[in-house]
XYZ file of C-alpha atoms in Angstrom:
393
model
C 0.000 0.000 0.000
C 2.948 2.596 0.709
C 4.370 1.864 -2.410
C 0.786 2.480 -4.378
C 0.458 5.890 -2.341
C 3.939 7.067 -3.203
C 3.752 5.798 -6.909
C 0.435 8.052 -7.075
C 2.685 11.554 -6.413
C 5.195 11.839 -9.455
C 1.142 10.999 -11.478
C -1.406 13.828 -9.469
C 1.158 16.344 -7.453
C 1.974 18.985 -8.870
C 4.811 20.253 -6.748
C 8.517 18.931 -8.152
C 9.868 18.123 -4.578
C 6.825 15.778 -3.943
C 7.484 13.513 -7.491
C 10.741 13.493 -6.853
C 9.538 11.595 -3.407
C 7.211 9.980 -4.764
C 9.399 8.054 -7.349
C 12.163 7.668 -4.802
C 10.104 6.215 -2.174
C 7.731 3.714 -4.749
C 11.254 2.141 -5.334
C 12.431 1.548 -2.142
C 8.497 0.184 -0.734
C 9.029 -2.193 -3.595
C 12.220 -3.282 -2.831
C 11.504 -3.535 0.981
C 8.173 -5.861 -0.343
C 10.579 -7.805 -2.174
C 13.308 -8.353 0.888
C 10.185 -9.855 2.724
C 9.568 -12.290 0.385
C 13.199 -13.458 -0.450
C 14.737 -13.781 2.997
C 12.283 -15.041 5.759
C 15.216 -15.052 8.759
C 16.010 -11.228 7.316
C 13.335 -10.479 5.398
C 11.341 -7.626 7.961
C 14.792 -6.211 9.148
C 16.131 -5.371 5.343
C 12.724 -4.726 4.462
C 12.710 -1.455 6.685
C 16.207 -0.041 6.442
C 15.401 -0.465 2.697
C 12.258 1.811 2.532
C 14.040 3.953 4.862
C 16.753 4.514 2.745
C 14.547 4.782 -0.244
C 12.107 6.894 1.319
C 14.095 8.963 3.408
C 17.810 9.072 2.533
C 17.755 9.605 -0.633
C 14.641 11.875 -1.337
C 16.524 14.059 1.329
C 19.922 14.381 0.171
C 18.968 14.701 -3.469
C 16.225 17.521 -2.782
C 18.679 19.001 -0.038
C 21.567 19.221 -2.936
C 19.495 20.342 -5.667
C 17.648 22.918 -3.369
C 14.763 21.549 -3.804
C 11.726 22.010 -0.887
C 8.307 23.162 -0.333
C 7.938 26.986 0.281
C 8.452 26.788 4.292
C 12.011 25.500 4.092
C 12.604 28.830 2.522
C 10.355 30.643 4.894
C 11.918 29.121 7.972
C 15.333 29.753 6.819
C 14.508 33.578 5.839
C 12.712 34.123 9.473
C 16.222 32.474 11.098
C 18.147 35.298 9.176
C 15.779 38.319 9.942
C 16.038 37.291 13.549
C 19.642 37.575 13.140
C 19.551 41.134 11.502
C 16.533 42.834 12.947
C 15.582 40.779 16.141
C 11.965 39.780 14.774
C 11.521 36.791 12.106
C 8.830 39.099 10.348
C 9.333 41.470 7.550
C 6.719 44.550 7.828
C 5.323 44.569 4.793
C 5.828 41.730 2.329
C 5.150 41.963 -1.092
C 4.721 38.191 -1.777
C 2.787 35.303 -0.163
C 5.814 33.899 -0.100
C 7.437 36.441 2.161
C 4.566 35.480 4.891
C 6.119 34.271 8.122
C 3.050 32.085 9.661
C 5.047 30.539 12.020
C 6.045 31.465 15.951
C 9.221 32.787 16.755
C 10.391 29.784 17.923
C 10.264 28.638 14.413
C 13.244 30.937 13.518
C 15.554 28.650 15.185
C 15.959 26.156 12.149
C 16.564 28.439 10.277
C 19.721 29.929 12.241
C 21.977 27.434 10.732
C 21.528 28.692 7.606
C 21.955 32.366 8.052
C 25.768 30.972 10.364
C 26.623 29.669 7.258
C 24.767 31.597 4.200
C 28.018 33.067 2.960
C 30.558 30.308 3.994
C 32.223 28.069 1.849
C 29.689 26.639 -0.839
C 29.457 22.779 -0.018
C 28.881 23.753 3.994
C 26.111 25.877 2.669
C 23.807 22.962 2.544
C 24.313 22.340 6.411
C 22.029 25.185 6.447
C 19.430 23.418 5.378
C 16.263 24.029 7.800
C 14.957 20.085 7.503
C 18.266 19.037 8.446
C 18.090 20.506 11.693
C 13.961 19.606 12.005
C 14.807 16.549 11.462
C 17.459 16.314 14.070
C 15.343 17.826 16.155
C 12.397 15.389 15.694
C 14.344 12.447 15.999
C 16.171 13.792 19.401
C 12.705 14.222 21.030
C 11.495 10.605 20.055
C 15.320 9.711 21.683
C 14.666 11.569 24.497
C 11.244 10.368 25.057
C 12.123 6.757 24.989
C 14.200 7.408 27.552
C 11.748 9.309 29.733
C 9.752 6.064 29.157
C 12.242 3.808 30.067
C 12.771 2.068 27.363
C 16.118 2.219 24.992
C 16.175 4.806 21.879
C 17.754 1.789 19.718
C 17.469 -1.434 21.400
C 18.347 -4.548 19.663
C 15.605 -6.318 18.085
C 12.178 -5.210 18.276
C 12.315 -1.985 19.250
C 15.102 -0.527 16.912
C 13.462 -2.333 13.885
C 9.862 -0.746 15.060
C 10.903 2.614 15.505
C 13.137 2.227 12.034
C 9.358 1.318 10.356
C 7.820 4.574 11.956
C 10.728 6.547 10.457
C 10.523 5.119 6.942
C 6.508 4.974 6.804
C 4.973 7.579 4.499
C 3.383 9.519 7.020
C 7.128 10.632 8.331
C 9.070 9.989 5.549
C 7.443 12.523 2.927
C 7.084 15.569 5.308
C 10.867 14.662 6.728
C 12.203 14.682 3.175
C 10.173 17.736 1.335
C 9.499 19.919 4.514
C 9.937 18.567 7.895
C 8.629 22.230 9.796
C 5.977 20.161 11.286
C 8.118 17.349 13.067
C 9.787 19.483 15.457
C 6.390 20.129 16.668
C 5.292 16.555 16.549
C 8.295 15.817 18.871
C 8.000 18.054 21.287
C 4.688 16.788 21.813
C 5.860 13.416 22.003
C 8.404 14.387 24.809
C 6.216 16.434 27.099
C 3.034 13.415 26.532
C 6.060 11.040 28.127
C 6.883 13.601 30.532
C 3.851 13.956 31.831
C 2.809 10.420 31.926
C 6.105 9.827 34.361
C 5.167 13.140 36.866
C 7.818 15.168 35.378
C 5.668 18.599 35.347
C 8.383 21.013 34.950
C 10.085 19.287 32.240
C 6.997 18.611 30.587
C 5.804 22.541 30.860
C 9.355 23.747 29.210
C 8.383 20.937 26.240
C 5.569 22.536 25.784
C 6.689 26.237 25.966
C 9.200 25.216 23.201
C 6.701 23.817 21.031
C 3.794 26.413 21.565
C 6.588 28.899 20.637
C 6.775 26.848 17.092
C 3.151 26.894 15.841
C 0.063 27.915 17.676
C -1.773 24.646 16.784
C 0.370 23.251 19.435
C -1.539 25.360 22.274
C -4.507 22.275 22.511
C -1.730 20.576 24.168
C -1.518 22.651 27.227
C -5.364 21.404 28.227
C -4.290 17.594 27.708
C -1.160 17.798 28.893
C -2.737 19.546 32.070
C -5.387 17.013 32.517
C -3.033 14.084 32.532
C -0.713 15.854 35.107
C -3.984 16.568 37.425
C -4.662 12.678 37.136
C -1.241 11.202 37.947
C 0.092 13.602 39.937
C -2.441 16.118 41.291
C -3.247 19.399 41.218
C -0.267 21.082 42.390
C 1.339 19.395 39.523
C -1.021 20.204 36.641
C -0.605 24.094 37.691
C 3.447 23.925 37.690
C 3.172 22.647 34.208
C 1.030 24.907 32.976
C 2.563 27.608 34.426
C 6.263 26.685 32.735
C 4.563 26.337 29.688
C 2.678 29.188 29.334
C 5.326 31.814 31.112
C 8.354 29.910 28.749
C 6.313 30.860 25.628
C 5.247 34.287 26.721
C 9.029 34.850 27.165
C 9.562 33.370 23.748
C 7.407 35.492 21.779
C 7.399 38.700 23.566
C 10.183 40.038 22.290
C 9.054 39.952 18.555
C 5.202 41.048 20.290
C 7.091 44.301 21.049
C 9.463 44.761 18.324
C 6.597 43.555 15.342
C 3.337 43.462 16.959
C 1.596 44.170 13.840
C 2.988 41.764 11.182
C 2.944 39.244 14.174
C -0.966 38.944 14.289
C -1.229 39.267 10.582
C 1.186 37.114 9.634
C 0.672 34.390 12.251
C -3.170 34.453 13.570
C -4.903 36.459 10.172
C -3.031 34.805 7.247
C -3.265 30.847 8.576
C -6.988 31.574 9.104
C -7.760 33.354 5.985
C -8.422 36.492 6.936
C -4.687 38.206 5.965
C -4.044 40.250 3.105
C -2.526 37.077 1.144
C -4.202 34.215 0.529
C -3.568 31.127 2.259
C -1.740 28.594 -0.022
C -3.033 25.890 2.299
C -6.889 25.511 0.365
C -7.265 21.345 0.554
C -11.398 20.578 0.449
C -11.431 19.772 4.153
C -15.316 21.009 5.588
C -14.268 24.175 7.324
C -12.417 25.463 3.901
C -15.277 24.479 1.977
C -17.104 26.356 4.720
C -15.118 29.255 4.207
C -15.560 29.489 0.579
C -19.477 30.426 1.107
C -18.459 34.218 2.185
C -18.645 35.655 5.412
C -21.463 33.610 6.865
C -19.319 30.709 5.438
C -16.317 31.762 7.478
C -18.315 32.334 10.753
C -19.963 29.200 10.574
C -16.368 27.530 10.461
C -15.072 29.177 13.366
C -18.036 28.791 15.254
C -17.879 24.829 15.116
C -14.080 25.359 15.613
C -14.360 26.874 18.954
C -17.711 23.861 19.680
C -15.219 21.095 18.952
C -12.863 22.890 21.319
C -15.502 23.194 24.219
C -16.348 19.656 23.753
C -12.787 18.095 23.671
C -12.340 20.498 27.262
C -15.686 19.345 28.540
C -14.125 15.123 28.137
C -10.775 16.196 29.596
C -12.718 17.874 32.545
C -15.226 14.734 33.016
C -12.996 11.755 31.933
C -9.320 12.916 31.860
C -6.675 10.661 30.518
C -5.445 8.616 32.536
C -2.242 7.461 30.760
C -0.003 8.402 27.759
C -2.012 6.401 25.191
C -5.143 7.810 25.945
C -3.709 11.224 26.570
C -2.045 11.256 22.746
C -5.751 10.133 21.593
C -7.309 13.121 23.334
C -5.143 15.379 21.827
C -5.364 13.723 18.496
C -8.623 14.259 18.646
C -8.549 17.546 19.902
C -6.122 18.576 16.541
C -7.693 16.293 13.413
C -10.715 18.531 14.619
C -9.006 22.008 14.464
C -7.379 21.040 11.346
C -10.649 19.628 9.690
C -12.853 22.761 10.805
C -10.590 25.537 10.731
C -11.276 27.517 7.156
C -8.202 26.756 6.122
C -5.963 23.602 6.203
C -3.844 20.973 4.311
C -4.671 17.121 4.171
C -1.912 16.910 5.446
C -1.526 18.464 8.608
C -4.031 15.140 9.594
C -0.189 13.830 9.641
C 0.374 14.831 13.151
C -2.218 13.380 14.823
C -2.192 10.047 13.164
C 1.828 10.189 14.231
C 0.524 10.617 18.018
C -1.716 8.219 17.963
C 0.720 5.561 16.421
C 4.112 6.960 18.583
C 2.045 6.216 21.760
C 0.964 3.132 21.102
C 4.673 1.806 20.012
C 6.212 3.659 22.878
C 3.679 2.143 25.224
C 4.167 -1.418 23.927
C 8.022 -2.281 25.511
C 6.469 -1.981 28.991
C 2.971 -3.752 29.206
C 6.032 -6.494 28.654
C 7.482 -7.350 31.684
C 10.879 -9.118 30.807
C 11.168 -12.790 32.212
C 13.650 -13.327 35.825
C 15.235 -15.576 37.578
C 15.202 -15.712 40.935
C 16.037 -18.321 43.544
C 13.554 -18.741 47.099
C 14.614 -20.422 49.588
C 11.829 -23.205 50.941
C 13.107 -24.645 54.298
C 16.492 -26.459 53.584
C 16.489 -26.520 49.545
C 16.304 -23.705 46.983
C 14.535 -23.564 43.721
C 14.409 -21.414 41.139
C 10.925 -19.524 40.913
C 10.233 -17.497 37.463
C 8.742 -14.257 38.000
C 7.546 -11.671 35.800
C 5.476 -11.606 32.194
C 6.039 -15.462 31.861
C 4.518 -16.877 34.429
């Protein structure tokens, strides 16, 4: 099936960086399809490092050497040089959609690398690359929230060859190799879910205050995050995180509130919800777009069910709050397929994120409902035998 979906790209898309995906990753599905067949000892380990390197490696390295990207590669690396030269990632009047900044300022920091090295020697020029560093950064969190977990980042076995799958599966491999602003976000999210579900409230809070400082879309996750703290940990808890959070991304943006207060609302609140002076690029048929489209009353109606699918995901975190990181990462998967689907305007897929929350808690989950086999020896009055204890009883 991953190979039919990517063979469909270089066919219907019309954007270069996505058929040159497409075709790249088609091959490597294939290939992995075939390694499962051929070696049956083998056959699942090759099978993923295949489609991982023919759906991640080298989609990345040849878009990444050819320059090719979607348009918020160039945005994020533009916003990490104005922050350099004028303190704010937001030019004050832009004369191209293009030139929009619709991101936080927290955004700007991918796209520092680039501006270090924009007039360096030519070949470390590509180190500038912003998905090289979202990528880095996505792949850290996951790291560090496997450890938070407890279990290993790359264990042998299992684990390494499951997380290896999530990698190379469409839903990360495409935005990873043609965008990647979005999985900084995703893993952040990750790390402060697993912080939270271990009663780590501080470090969860400054997870969240670095990824509410990316996008605003991550700001659903202070409720869940909140309700899961206030279930494992109390209270006291739930109000430490939320304070971190919210006080770490106040600091975060402030300084660009102050220095660009007007192209910061337009830019980042008006233009994503299609009510800037440039058109939104992202126009996929989801309902609240189509909504949109009608006129005013159109646009209305969208926000109002917006902000009803809001109150209703707050009204099941108030009555039935999660009570562990699974159910947590459903809540708030819920919380954003419904923003994304009702807000007037979104991308198919931005429905990415969610699914990869849903999936990453389950897998992450998985290591520790399995209690590894011991042996220990009881003593019973003069003789000793061994007695098995744990998940194999």
């Amino acid at each position: 099936m991953a190979a039919v979906w990517a063979a469909a790209f270089p066919v219907v898309s019309s954007l270069g960086p996505h058929r040159v995906w497409g075709a790249s990753a088609c091959v490597g599905y294939l290939c992995a399809a075939v390694a499962v067949l051929s070696w049956r000892s083998l056959g699942r380990a090759v099978s993923v490092w295949i489609a991982g390197i023919g759906a991640v490696l080298v989609p990345l390295v040849v878009l990444v050497l050819t320059g090719g990207a979607q348009s918020e590669v160039g945005v994020v690396e533009r916003a990490g040089l104005l922050t350099v030269r004028q303190g704010t990632p937001y030019l004050a009047d832009p004369q191209a959609v293009v030139e929009v900044t619709p991101y936080l300022p927290g955004m700007a920091l991918f796209g520092l690398p680039g501006a270090v090295v924009a007039d360096g020697w030519e070949p470390l020029r590509y180190l500038g690359d912003a998905r090289l560093w979202c990528a880095a950064a996505f792949l850290g969190c996951l790291w560090a929230a496997g450890r938070v977990l407890g279990a290993r980042a790359c264990p042998r076995g299992t684990g390494q060859l499951v997380g290896a799958a999530l990698i190379a599966s469409p839903v990360v491999a495409l935005p990873l190799a043609v965008s990647g602003v979005d999985l900084p976000l995703t893993g952040l999210l990750c790390l402060a879910l697993a912080l939270a579900a271990r009663h780590r409230p501080v470090a969860a809070g400054l997870a969240l205050a670095l990824a509410c400082s990316l996008k605003w879309t991550a700001w659903p996750a202070l409720a869940v995050v909140a309700a899961l703290l206030a279930h494992r940990a109390g209270l006291g808890a739930a109000l430490r995180g939320t304070g971190v959070a919210v006080a770490g991304t106040v600091l975060a943006v402030l300084p660009s509130a102050l220095l660009a207060p007007g192209p910061l609302v337009e830019q980042v609140f008006a233009f994503p919800t299609g009510r800037g002076e440039w058109e939104t690029p992202a126009a996929s048929p989801l309902p609240g777009r189509l909504l949109a489209d009608l006129g005013p009353f159109g646009w209305y109606a969208a926000m109002t069910l917006l902000a009803a699918g809001g109150v209703a995901v707050a009204v099941s975190l108030w009555v039935r709050p999660p009570a562990g990181l699974v159910p947590a990462a459903d809540r708030l998967a819920v919380g954003l397929c419904t923003a994304f689907l009702l807000a007037p305007a979104g991308r198919f897929g931005y429905l990415a994120l969610p699914v990869l929350l849903s999936v990453w808690a389950r897998l992450a989950e998985a290591p520790s409902r399995v209690a590894p086999a011991r042996s220990r020896v009881v003593a019973t009055g003069s003789a000793a035998r061994p007695v098995l204890v744990g998940g194999d009883r």
